[in-house]
Coordinates of C-alpha atoms in Angstrom, one line a residue:
X1 CA -22.1 -23.4 -0.3
X2 CA -19.1 -21.5 1.1
X3 CA -19.6 -17.9 2.2
X4 CA -19.7 -15.4 -0.6
X5 CA -16.5 -13.8 0.6
X6 CA -14.6 -17.1 0.2
X7 CA -15.7 -17.8 -3.3
X8 CA -13.3 -16.8 -6.2
X9 CA -15.4 -14.8 -8.5
X10 CA -12.7 -15.1 -11.2
X11 CA -12.9 -18.9 -11.3
X12 CA -14.1 -20.1 -14.7
X13 CA -17.7 -21.3 -14.7
X14 CA -19.1 -23.2 -17.7
X15 CA -22.2 -24.6 -15.9
X16 CA -24.4 -22.8 -13.4
X17 CA -27.9 -23.0 -11.9
X18 CA -30.6 -20.4 -12.2
X19 CA -31.7 -20.0 -8.6
X20 CA -34.7 -17.8 -9.3
X21 CA -36.6 -16.6 -12.3
X22 CA -38.3 -13.2 -11.8
X23 CA -40.6 -11.0 -13.8
X24 CA -42.7 -7.9 -13.2
X25 CA -45.4 -5.7 -14.7
X26 CA -44.8 -2.0 -14.8
X27 CA -45.4 -0.4 -11.4
X28 CA -45.2 3.2 -10.0
X29 CA -41.9 3.7 -8.0
X30 CA -42.5 4.6 -4.4
X31 CA -42.4 8.4 -3.9
X32 CA -42.4 9.1 -7.7
X33 CA -44.9 9.2 -10.5
X34 CA -42.9 7.3 -13.0
X35 CA -43.3 3.6 -13.7
X36 CA -40.7 0.9 -13.6
X37 CA -40.3 -2.8 -14.2
X38 CA -37.5 -3.2 -11.6
X39 CA -39.6 -4.7 -8.8
X40 CA -39.6 -8.3 -10.1
X41 CA -41.3 -11.1 -8.2
X42 CA -40.4 -14.8 -8.2
X43 CA -42.1 -17.0 -10.8
X44 CA -42.7 -20.7 -10.4
X45 CA -43.3 -23.4 -13.1
X46 CA -42.2 -23.2 -16.7
X47 CA -42.1 -19.7 -18.1
X48 CA -42.2 -19.0 -21.9
X49 CA -39.2 -17.3 -23.4
X50 CA -39.7 -15.3 -26.6
X51 CA -37.2 -13.2 -28.6
X52 CA -38.1 -10.1 -26.5
X53 CA -37.8 -11.9 -23.1
X54 CA -39.8 -13.7 -20.5
X55 CA -43.5 -14.0 -20.5
X56 CA -45.3 -11.3 -18.5
X57 CA -42.1 -9.3 -18.0
X58 CA -42.5 -5.6 -18.7
X59 CA -39.8 -2.9 -19.2
X60 CA -39.4 0.8 -19.4
X61 CA -38.5 0.6 -23.1
X62 CA -36.6 3.8 -23.1
X63 CA -33.7 2.2 -21.4
X64 CA -34.5 -1.5 -21.0
X65 CA -36.0 -4.3 -23.0
X66 CA -35.7 -5.0 -26.7
X67 CA -33.7 -7.8 -28.3
X68 CA -30.3 -6.8 -26.9
X69 CA -31.8 -6.5 -23.4
X70 CA -34.3 -9.3 -23.4
X71 CA -33.2 -11.0 -20.1
X72 CA -31.1 -9.6 -17.3
X73 CA -28.8 -11.9 -15.3
X74 CA -27.3 -11.1 -11.9
X75 CA -25.0 -13.0 -9.5
X76 CA -26.5 -13.8 -6.1
X77 CA -23.0 -13.7 -4.5
X78 CA -22.9 -9.9 -4.9
X79 CA -25.7 -9.2 -2.4
X80 CA -23.8 -10.1 0.8
X81 CA -21.0 -7.9 -0.3
X82 CA -23.3 -4.9 -0.9
X83 CA -24.8 -5.5 2.5
X84 CA -21.4 -5.2 4.1
X85 CA -20.5 -2.1 2.1
X86 CA -23.8 -0.3 2.7
X87 CA -25.0 -1.5 6.1
X88 CA -27.6 1.3 6.3
X89 CA -29.4 -0.3 3.3
X90 CA -28.6 -3.9 4.0
X91 CA -32.2 -5.0 4.2
X92 CA -32.8 -3.8 0.7
X93 CA -29.9 -5.7 -0.8
X94 CA -31.7 -9.0 -1.4
X95 CA -32.2 -11.2 -4.4
X96 CA -34.1 -9.4 -7.1
X97 CA -32.9 -6.0 -5.9
X98 CA -31.3 -5.1 -9.2
X99 CA -34.4 -6.0 -11.2
X100 CA -32.8 -9.2 -12.6
X101 CA -34.7 -11.9 -14.4
X102 CA -32.2 -14.7 -13.6
X103 CA -30.7 -14.9 -10.2
X104 CA -27.4 -16.8 -10.9
X105 CA -25.4 -19.0 -8.5
X106 CA -21.8 -18.3 -9.6
X107 CA -21.8 -16.8 -13.1
X108 CA -20.8 -13.2 -12.8
X109 CA -19.1 -10.3 -14.6
X110 CA -15.6 -11.8 -14.2
X111 CA -16.4 -15.2 -15.8
X112 CA -19.0 -14.2 -18.4
X113 CA -17.9 -12.8 -21.7
X114 CA -19.7 -10.7 -24.3
X115 CA -20.9 -13.0 -27.1
X116 CA -21.1 -16.1 -24.9
X117 CA -23.7 -18.5 -26.2
X118 CA -25.5 -20.6 -23.5
X119 CA -28.2 -23.2 -23.4
X120 CA -30.8 -23.1 -20.6
X121 CA -32.6 -26.2 -19.3
X122 CA -33.9 -28.9 -21.6
X123 CA -36.6 -27.1 -23.6
X124 CA -34.3 -25.6 -26.3
X125 CA -33.7 -22.1 -25.0
X126 CA -30.5 -20.6 -26.3
X127 CA -29.2 -17.2 -25.2
X128 CA -26.3 -14.9 -26.0
X129 CA -24.6 -12.4 -23.7
X130 CA -25.0 -9.0 -25.4
X131 CA -23.8 -6.2 -23.1
X132 CA -23.3 -5.0 -19.5
X133 CA -26.3 -3.6 -17.7
X134 CA -26.0 0.3 -17.6
X135 CA -27.2 1.5 -14.1
X136 CA -29.5 4.4 -13.8
X137 CA -31.0 6.6 -11.0
X138 CA -33.7 4.0 -10.3
X139 CA -31.1 2.0 -8.4
X140 CA -30.4 5.0 -6.2
X141 CA -34.1 5.3 -5.5
X142 CA -34.7 1.6 -4.9
X143 CA -31.9 1.3 -2.4
X144 CA -32.4 4.8 -1.0
X145 CA -28.7 5.7 -1.5
X146 CA -27.7 8.9 -3.3
X147 CA -25.3 8.3 -6.1
X148 CA -25.2 4.6 -5.5
X149 CA -25.5 3.6 -9.2
X150 CA -21.9 4.4 -10.2
X151 CA -20.6 1.9 -7.6
X152 CA -22.1 -0.9 -9.7
X153 CA -19.9 -0.3 -12.7
X154 CA -16.9 0.8 -10.7
X155 CA -17.0 -2.5 -8.9
X156 CA -18.3 -4.5 -11.9
X157 CA -21.5 -5.7 -10.2
X158 CA -24.0 -4.5 -12.7
X159 CA -25.2 -7.8 -14.2
X160 CA -25.5 -8.4 -17.9
X161 CA -28.1 -8.8 -20.6
X162 CA -28.9 -11.7 -22.9
X163 CA -30.5 -11.7 -26.3
X164 CA -32.6 -14.8 -27.2
X165 CA -31.4 -16.9 -30.1
X166 CA -33.9 -19.8 -29.6
X167 CA -37.2 -19.7 -27.8
X168 CA -38.6 -22.2 -25.4
X169 CA -39.4 -22.3 -21.7
X170 CA -37.3 -22.0 -18.5
X171 CA -37.8 -22.4 -14.8
X172 CA -35.9 -22.0 -11.5
X173 CA -33.4 -24.8 -11.1
X174 CA -32.5 -25.1 -14.8
X175 CA -28.9 -25.6 -15.6
X176 CA -27.3 -22.9 -17.8
X177 CA -24.4 -24.2 -19.9
X178 CA -21.7 -22.4 -21.9
X179 CA -22.0 -23.7 -25.5
X180 CA -19.7 -21.3 -27.4
X181 CA -17.3 -18.5 -26.4
X182 CA -16.6 -16.1 -29.2
X183 CA -14.7 -13.3 -27.4
X184 CA -12.8 -14.9 -24.6
X185 CA -10.8 -11.7 -24.0
X186 CA -13.8 -9.6 -23.3
X187 CA -15.4 -10.5 -19.9
X188 CA -18.2 -8.1 -18.8
X189 CA -15.8 -6.7 -16.2
X190 CA -13.1 -6.0 -18.8
X191 CA -15.6 -4.3 -21.1
X192 CA -16.6 -2.1 -18.2
X193 CA -13.0 -1.2 -17.5
X194 CA -12.9 0.6 -20.9
X195 CA -16.6 1.6 -21.0
X196 CA -16.6 3.4 -17.7
X197 CA -13.2 3.6 -16.0
X198 CA -10.4 3.9 -18.6
X199 CA -12.1 5.9 -21.3
X200 CA -9.2 7.3 -23.3
X201 CA -7.4 4.1 -24.4
X202 CA -7.6 4.6 -28.2
X203 CA -6.4 1.0 -29.0
X204 CA -8.9 -0.6 -26.7
X205 CA -11.8 1.6 -27.9
X206 CA -11.0 0.6 -31.5
X207 CA -10.8 -3.1 -30.6
X208 CA -14.1 -3.0 -28.7
X209 CA -15.9 -1.1 -31.5
X210 CA -15.1 -4.2 -33.6
X211 CA -16.8 -6.7 -31.2
X212 CA -19.7 -7.6 -33.4
X213 CA -21.6 -9.6 -30.8
X214 CA -21.8 -6.6 -28.5
X215 CA -25.2 -4.9 -28.2
X216 CA -25.6 -1.5 -29.9
X217 CA -25.7 0.6 -26.7
X218 CA -22.2 -0.3 -25.7
X219 CA -20.6 -0.9 -29.1
X220 CA -21.8 2.5 -30.4
X221 CA -20.3 4.2 -27.4
X222 CA -16.9 2.8 -28.4
X223 CA -17.5 3.6 -32.1
X224 CA -18.2 7.2 -31.2
X225 CA -15.0 7.5 -29.2
X226 CA -13.0 6.1 -32.1
X227 CA -14.6 8.7 -34.4
X228 CA -13.8 11.5 -32.0
X229 CA -10.2 10.3 -31.6
X230 CA -9.7 10.1 -35.4
X231 CA -11.1 13.7 -35.7
X232 CA -8.7 14.9 -33.0
X233 CA -5.8 13.3 -34.8
X234 CA -6.7 15.0 -38.0
X235 CA -6.9 18.4 -36.2
X236 CA -3.5 17.8 -34.6
X237 CA -2.1 17.0 -38.1
X238 CA -3.4 20.3 -39.4
X239 CA -6.0 18.5 -41.7
X240 CA -8.8 20.4 -40.0
X241 CA -9.0 23.8 -38.3
X242 CA -9.8 23.8 -34.6
X243 CA -10.7 27.6 -34.6
X244 CA -14.1 29.0 -34.4
X245 CA -16.0 28.8 -37.7
X246 CA -18.6 31.4 -38.4
X247 CA -21.5 30.1 -40.5
X248 CA -24.2 32.0 -42.3
X249 CA -27.7 31.4 -41.1
X250 CA -30.9 32.8 -42.6
X251 CA -33.8 33.9 -40.4
X252 CA -36.6 31.7 -41.9
X253 CA -39.2 32.5 -39.3
X254 CA -39.8 35.3 -36.9
X255 CA -42.8 35.0 -34.6
X256 CA -44.2 37.0 -31.7
X257 CA -44.7 34.7 -28.7
X258 CA -45.7 37.5 -26.3
X259 CA -45.7 41.3 -26.5
X260 CA -42.0 41.3 -25.3
X261 CA -40.7 37.8 -26.4
X262 CA -40.2 36.7 -30.0
X263 CA -39.0 33.4 -31.4
X264 CA -36.6 33.1 -34.3
X265 CA -35.9 30.0 -36.5
X266 CA -32.5 30.1 -38.1
X267 CA -31.4 27.8 -40.9
X268 CA -27.9 27.2 -42.2
X269 CA -27.3 28.7 -45.7
X270 CA -24.9 25.8 -46.3
X271 CA -25.8 22.7 -44.4
X272 CA -23.2 20.9 -42.2
X273 CA -23.1 17.3 -43.4
X274 CA -22.3 16.3 -39.8
X275 CA -25.6 17.5 -38.5
X276 CA -26.2 16.8 -34.8
X277 CA -29.1 17.5 -32.5
X278 CA -28.6 20.5 -30.3
X279 CA -27.8 19.3 -26.8
X280 CA -30.2 20.2 -24.1
X281 CA -29.5 23.5 -22.5
X282 CA -27.5 24.7 -25.6
X283 CA -27.0 28.3 -26.5
X284 CA -25.8 29.7 -29.9
X285 CA -23.3 32.5 -30.3
X286 CA -24.5 35.0 -32.9
X287 CA -22.7 37.8 -34.7
X288 CA -25.4 40.3 -35.8
X289 CA -25.2 42.5 -38.9
X290 CA -24.7 45.5 -36.5
X291 CA -21.4 43.8 -35.3
X292 CA -22.7 42.8 -31.8
X293 CA -21.9 39.3 -30.4
X294 CA -24.7 37.7 -28.4
X295 CA -25.5 34.3 -27.0
X296 CA -29.1 33.0 -26.8
X297 CA -30.7 29.8 -25.6
X298 CA -31.8 27.2 -28.2
X299 CA -35.3 25.9 -27.5
X300 CA -35.3 23.2 -30.2
X301 CA -33.5 22.1 -33.3
X302 CA -30.1 20.9 -34.5
X303 CA -26.8 22.4 -35.8
X304 CA -28.4 23.2 -39.1
X305 CA -31.7 24.6 -38.0
X306 CA -32.7 25.8 -34.6
X307 CA -35.1 28.0 -32.8
X308 CA -34.3 30.8 -30.3
X309 CA -36.6 32.6 -27.8
X310 CA -35.4 36.2 -27.2
X311 CA -36.9 38.8 -24.8
X312 CA -36.6 42.5 -25.6
X313 CA -34.5 43.8 -22.7
X314 CA -35.3 47.0 -21.0
X315 CA -32.9 48.7 -21.4
X316 CA -31.5 46.7 -24.3
X317 CA -27.7 46.5 -24.8
X318 CA -28.4 46.4 -28.5
X319 CA -28.7 42.7 -29.3
X320 CA -32.4 42.1 -28.4
X321 CA -33.4 45.5 -29.7
X322 CA -31.8 44.8 -33.1
X323 CA -33.5 41.4 -33.4
X324 CA -36.9 42.6 -32.3
X325 CA -37.0 45.9 -34.1
X326 CA -34.8 45.5 -37.2
X327 CA -34.2 41.9 -38.1
X328 CA -36.6 40.3 -40.5
X329 CA -37.2 37.0 -42.2
X330 CA -34.6 36.5 -44.9
X331 CA -31.9 38.3 -43.1
X332 CA -28.5 36.6 -42.6
X333 CA -26.8 36.3 -39.2
X334 CA -23.6 34.5 -38.4
X335 CA -23.4 31.6 -35.9
X336 CA -20.2 30.1 -34.4
X337 CA -20.3 28.0 -31.3
X338 CA -23.4 25.9 -30.2
X339 CA -22.5 24.7 -26.7
X340 CA -24.1 23.6 -23.5
X341 CA -22.9 23.7 -19.9
X342 CA -25.7 21.6 -18.5
X343 CA -24.7 18.0 -17.6
X344 CA -27.6 15.6 -17.3
X345 CA -28.0 14.6 -13.7
X346 CA -28.7 10.9 -14.4
X347 CA -28.2 9.9 -10.7
X348 CA -31.1 12.1 -9.5
X349 CA -34.6 10.7 -8.7
X350 CA -36.2 14.1 -9.3
X351 CA -35.5 17.1 -11.5
X352 CA -36.8 20.4 -10.1
X353 CA -36.7 23.5 -12.3
X354 CA -37.0 27.0 -10.9
X355 CA -37.6 29.4 -13.7
X356 CA -38.5 33.1 -14.1
X357 CA -39.9 34.4 -17.4
X358 CA -37.6 34.1 -20.4
X359 CA -35.5 31.7 -18.4
X360 CA -37.8 28.9 -19.6
X361 CA -35.8 29.0 -22.9
X362 CA -32.8 27.6 -21.1
X363 CA -34.5 24.5 -20.0
X364 CA -37.7 23.9 -22.1
X365 CA -36.2 21.3 -24.5
X366 CA -34.5 19.6 -21.5
X367 CA -37.7 19.2 -19.6
X368 CA -39.4 17.8 -22.6
X369 CA -36.6 15.3 -23.2
X370 CA -36.6 14.3 -19.5
X371 CA -40.3 13.6 -19.6
X372 CA -39.9 11.6 -22.8
X373 CA -37.4 9.3 -21.1
X374 CA -39.6 9.0 -18.0
X375 CA -37.5 11.1 -15.6
X376 CA -39.5 12.8 -12.8
X377 CA -39.7 16.5 -13.5
X378 CA -41.3 19.5 -11.7
X379 CA -41.3 23.0 -13.2
X380 CA -41.8 26.0 -11.0
X381 CA -42.5 28.9 -13.4
X382 CA -43.0 32.5 -12.4
X383 CA -44.5 34.9 -15.0
X384 CA -45.4 38.6 -14.9
X385 CA -48.8 37.8 -16.5
X386 CA -49.6 34.2 -17.3
X387 CA -52.3 35.2 -19.8
X388 CA -50.1 37.4 -21.9
X389 CA -46.4 36.7 -21.0
X390 CA -46.0 32.9 -21.5
X391 CA -43.8 32.1 -24.5
X392 CA -44.1 28.7 -26.2
X393 CA -47.5 28.2 -24.5
X394 CA -48.5 25.0 -26.2
X395 CA -45.2 23.3 -25.3
X396 CA -45.5 24.4 -21.6
X397 CA -49.1 23.3 -21.5
X398 CA -48.1 19.9 -22.8
X399 CA -45.9 19.4 -19.7
X400 CA -49.1 18.8 -17.9
X401 CA -49.4 18.6 -14.1
X402 CA -45.6 18.8 -13.6
X403 CA -45.9 22.6 -14.0
X404 CA -46.4 24.9 -10.9
X405 CA -47.4 28.3 -12.3
X406 CA -47.0 31.6 -10.3
X407 CA -48.9 34.4 -12.0
X408 CA -47.6 37.8 -10.9
X409 CA -50.7 39.6 -12.2
X410 CA -52.8 37.7 -9.7
X411 CA -50.4 38.5 -6.8
X412 CA -48.9 35.0 -6.8
X413 CA -45.3 34.8 -5.7
X414 CA -42.8 32.0 -6.0
X415 CA -41.6 31.0 -2.5
X416 CA -38.1 29.8 -3.2
X417 CA -37.4 28.9 0.5
X418 CA -40.5 26.8 0.5
X419 CA -39.5 25.0 -2.8
X420 CA -36.1 24.1 -1.3
X421 CA -37.7 23.1 2.0
X422 CA -40.0 20.6 0.2
X423 CA -37.5 19.2 -2.3
X424 CA -38.2 15.4 -2.8
X425 CA -35.4 13.0 -1.9
X426 CA -32.4 12.9 -4.3
X427 CA -33.4 16.0 -6.3
X428 CA -31.3 17.9 -8.8
X429 CA -32.3 21.6 -9.0
X430 CA -32.0 23.8 -12.1
X431 CA -32.4 27.6 -11.8
X432 CA -32.7 30.3 -14.4
X433 CA -34.3 33.7 -13.8
X434 CA -33.6 37.3 -12.8
X435 CA -30.7 38.0 -10.5
X436 CA -32.8 38.3 -7.4
X437 CA -34.3 34.9 -8.0
X438 CA -30.8 33.4 -8.7
X439 CA -29.3 35.0 -5.5
X440 CA -32.1 33.7 -3.3
X441 CA -31.9 30.2 -4.8
X442 CA -28.1 30.2 -4.2
X443 CA -28.7 31.2 -0.6
X444 CA -31.2 28.5 0.0
X445 CA -29.1 25.8 -1.7
X446 CA -26.2 26.7 0.6
X447 CA -28.5 26.8 3.7
X448 CA -29.6 23.2 3.0
X449 CA -26.1 21.9 2.2
X450 CA -26.7 21.1 -1.5
X451 CA -23.5 20.4 -3.3
X452 CA -22.4 22.0 -6.5
X453 CA -23.3 18.8 -8.3
X454 CA -26.9 19.0 -7.0
X455 CA -27.8 22.5 -8.3
X456 CA -27.3 24.1 -11.7
X457 CA -27.5 27.9 -12.2
X458 CA -28.1 29.3 -15.6
X459 CA -27.8 33.1 -15.8
X460 CA -29.1 35.1 -18.7
X461 CA -27.5 38.3 -17.7
X462 CA -24.4 39.2 -15.6
X463 CA -22.9 42.2 -13.9
X464 CA -19.4 42.5 -15.4
X465 CA -18.4 45.9 -14.3
X466 CA -16.1 46.8 -11.4
X467 CA -12.8 48.4 -10.5
X468 CA -10.1 48.6 -13.3
X469 CA -7.3 46.1 -13.0
X470 CA -4.1 45.1 -14.7
X471 CA -3.4 41.7 -16.3
X472 CA -0.1 40.1 -17.3
X473 CA -0.9 37.7 -20.1
X474 CA 1.3 34.8 -21.2
X475 CA 0.3 33.5 -24.6
X476 CA 1.4 29.9 -25.3
X477 CA 1.2 30.7 -29.0
X478 CA 3.1 34.0 -29.0
X479 CA 5.6 32.8 -26.4
X480 CA 5.8 36.2 -24.7
X481 CA 4.2 38.1 -21.8
X482 CA 2.1 41.3 -22.3
X483 CA 0.6 43.6 -19.7
X484 CA -2.9 44.9 -20.5
X485 CA -5.3 47.2 -18.7
X486 CA -8.9 46.3 -18.1
X487 CA -11.2 49.3 -17.6
X488 CA -14.1 49.4 -15.2
X489 CA -16.7 49.0 -18.0
X490 CA -14.7 46.3 -19.9
X491 CA -14.4 42.6 -19.4
X492 CA -11.2 40.7 -19.4
X493 CA -12.6 38.7 -22.4
X494 CA -13.1 41.9 -24.4
X495 CA -9.6 43.2 -23.7
X496 CA -8.1 39.8 -24.6
X497 CA -10.0 39.7 -27.9
X498 CA -8.8 43.1 -28.9
X499 CA -5.2 42.0 -28.5
X500 CA -5.3 38.3 -29.5
X501 CA -8.5 37.8 -31.6
X502 CA -11.4 35.4 -31.2
X503 CA -9.5 32.2 -31.9
X504 CA -7.1 32.4 -29.0
X505 CA -9.8 33.4 -26.6
X506 CA -12.9 31.3 -27.3
X507 CA -16.3 32.0 -25.6
X508 CA -19.9 31.1 -25.9
X509 CA -22.6 32.1 -23.3
X510 CA -20.6 35.2 -22.0
X511 CA -22.6 35.3 -18.8
X512 CA -20.5 32.9 -16.8
X513 CA -22.6 29.7 -17.3
X514 CA -20.6 27.5 -19.7
X515 CA -16.9 27.8 -18.9
X516 CA -15.8 28.1 -22.5
X517 CA -13.9 31.4 -21.8
X518 CA -12.0 29.9 -18.8
X519 CA -8.3 31.0 -18.6
X520 CA -5.6 29.8 -16.3
X521 CA -4.6 32.1 -13.4
X522 CA -0.9 32.1 -12.5
X523 CA -1.0 34.7 -9.7
X524 CA -3.1 37.4 -8.1
X525 CA -6.5 37.8 -6.5
X526 CA -9.7 37.2 -8.5
X527 CA -13.2 38.4 -7.8
X528 CA -15.0 35.3 -9.1
X529 CA -18.4 35.7 -10.8
X530 CA -20.6 33.2 -12.8
X531 CA -21.4 29.6 -12.0
X532 CA -19.3 27.5 -14.4
X533 CA -16.3 26.9 -12.1
X534 CA -16.3 24.5 -9.2
X535 CA -14.9 25.8 -5.9
X536 CA -11.7 23.7 -6.3
X537 CA -11.0 25.3 -9.8
X538 CA -11.1 28.9 -8.5
X539 CA -7.6 28.9 -7.2
X540 CA -6.1 28.3 -10.7
X541 CA -8.7 29.6 -13.2
X542 CA -11.2 32.4 -13.9
X543 CA -14.1 33.1 -16.3
X544 CA -12.8 35.9 -18.5
X545 CA -16.3 36.9 -19.5
X546 CA -17.5 38.0 -16.1
X547 CA -14.8 37.6 -13.4
X548 CA -12.4 40.5 -12.5
X549 CA -9.0 40.8 -11.2
X550 CA -8.1 42.8 -8.1
X551 CA -5.1 45.1 -8.6
X552 CA -2.8 43.0 -10.8
X553 CA -3.2 39.4 -11.9
X554 CA -1.2 37.1 -14.2
X555 CA -3.0 34.6 -16.6
X556 CA -2.1 32.2 -19.4
X557 CA -4.1 31.7 -22.6

């Protein structure tokens, strides 16, 4: 056979040979506690094929397996190319490296189409191409290359899945023959173009949502984009309001978790028919009966019913004191935005949470969800008194041996430098706690060269005071400039709201985490605070809830 570099991967292939058949039982990944079915070994002889795949082949059913992902095919010609592109990992790029069941000779993402029906061997096996393989962090860990996985879909070398239409047996050396091509326009590579690389082509999204032979995982992604695009079009046409909508919620449960932390379950008075699960790391913006606006972390629930965990601040700015001392079951509070600023770090092998006290509310639902999908998690939790100051105890206990507890009442202290020094390979770090903890974690992250995409900081309080400053505001709606004064005890967000209202200046967390209140900076020096902006954004934007101008600045809203 010619060298891989000399073979035209776009050449049509209607017949190919299965070079190897591979299967695996679930095994623990090296260096992790989670199990995987990626380490597949060569099988000899005839192997039974059922509707759920090959005999004795096991999957992590959260992401793999099932009828749409019964068998994974991968082209052997890709391996020499990977070896050249990543010489430091060349030895690991060998057949079976991607966890494939069928090692193919020439069939690849450029000549295989979604919906293709193929026959295999002479024992009656009939398969249908269902969807592209979606890479996950396990490829990074397997090849020991950080952020490797996205390369697979960027270069369209992911492999593809088959569903089984007719059972039988297969073996290495069997011929695989194209029987029927239902969607000749949609090669795996072209599907990936719009699934991963060109996301905002409305016409293509709509066309792909109608490819009935495509597996649910990919087809529903296109259906969701079509739904979002249609909703956006309605808003642009004035059919729907895009402004903040305050909804009435009833406090249906108030429960003391610890002497200083209470949980509140809020339920919508009028249910939103488009109910959605609250995203992990979400916070809800509340308008209390005393007029105060506050944001609190959601520990569980959806957009119609959710639970908050709130500590009584000392001293309180008014919000927590009202909820702890005045609010009661049956009371009505208003809720507008439910947002999150936490992006799931799907490329990480390990997820390390560094948390102090009430900060657990920011991440608890996320940690539970990560464990449910078999992501490796470690929670470092510092409490004043573990016996009396642990909120949501049963849920934290259920996290098992992933929790490292530091009990202040016993003189135990969380050593943040030690935690960062011992981070497992390819870790993503999440931090929420008192300012001293946050500052120390930021310092350690910088010392160890961790990028902004490797650490997430979630503040639950922020210092917003400083020197007074002047701001020239250009409003795109009012088409004129105004000069406003921001006092030392005021935030830019508060001043903007006084003059322009909530709708022109949206916000959510109001402690610099989420970025909802970001405004464009036209000129002037800004003292940046908060964690929502990347370094490259700070030259042209600021967080109006926490950041301050120096002297005079000019912004646009």
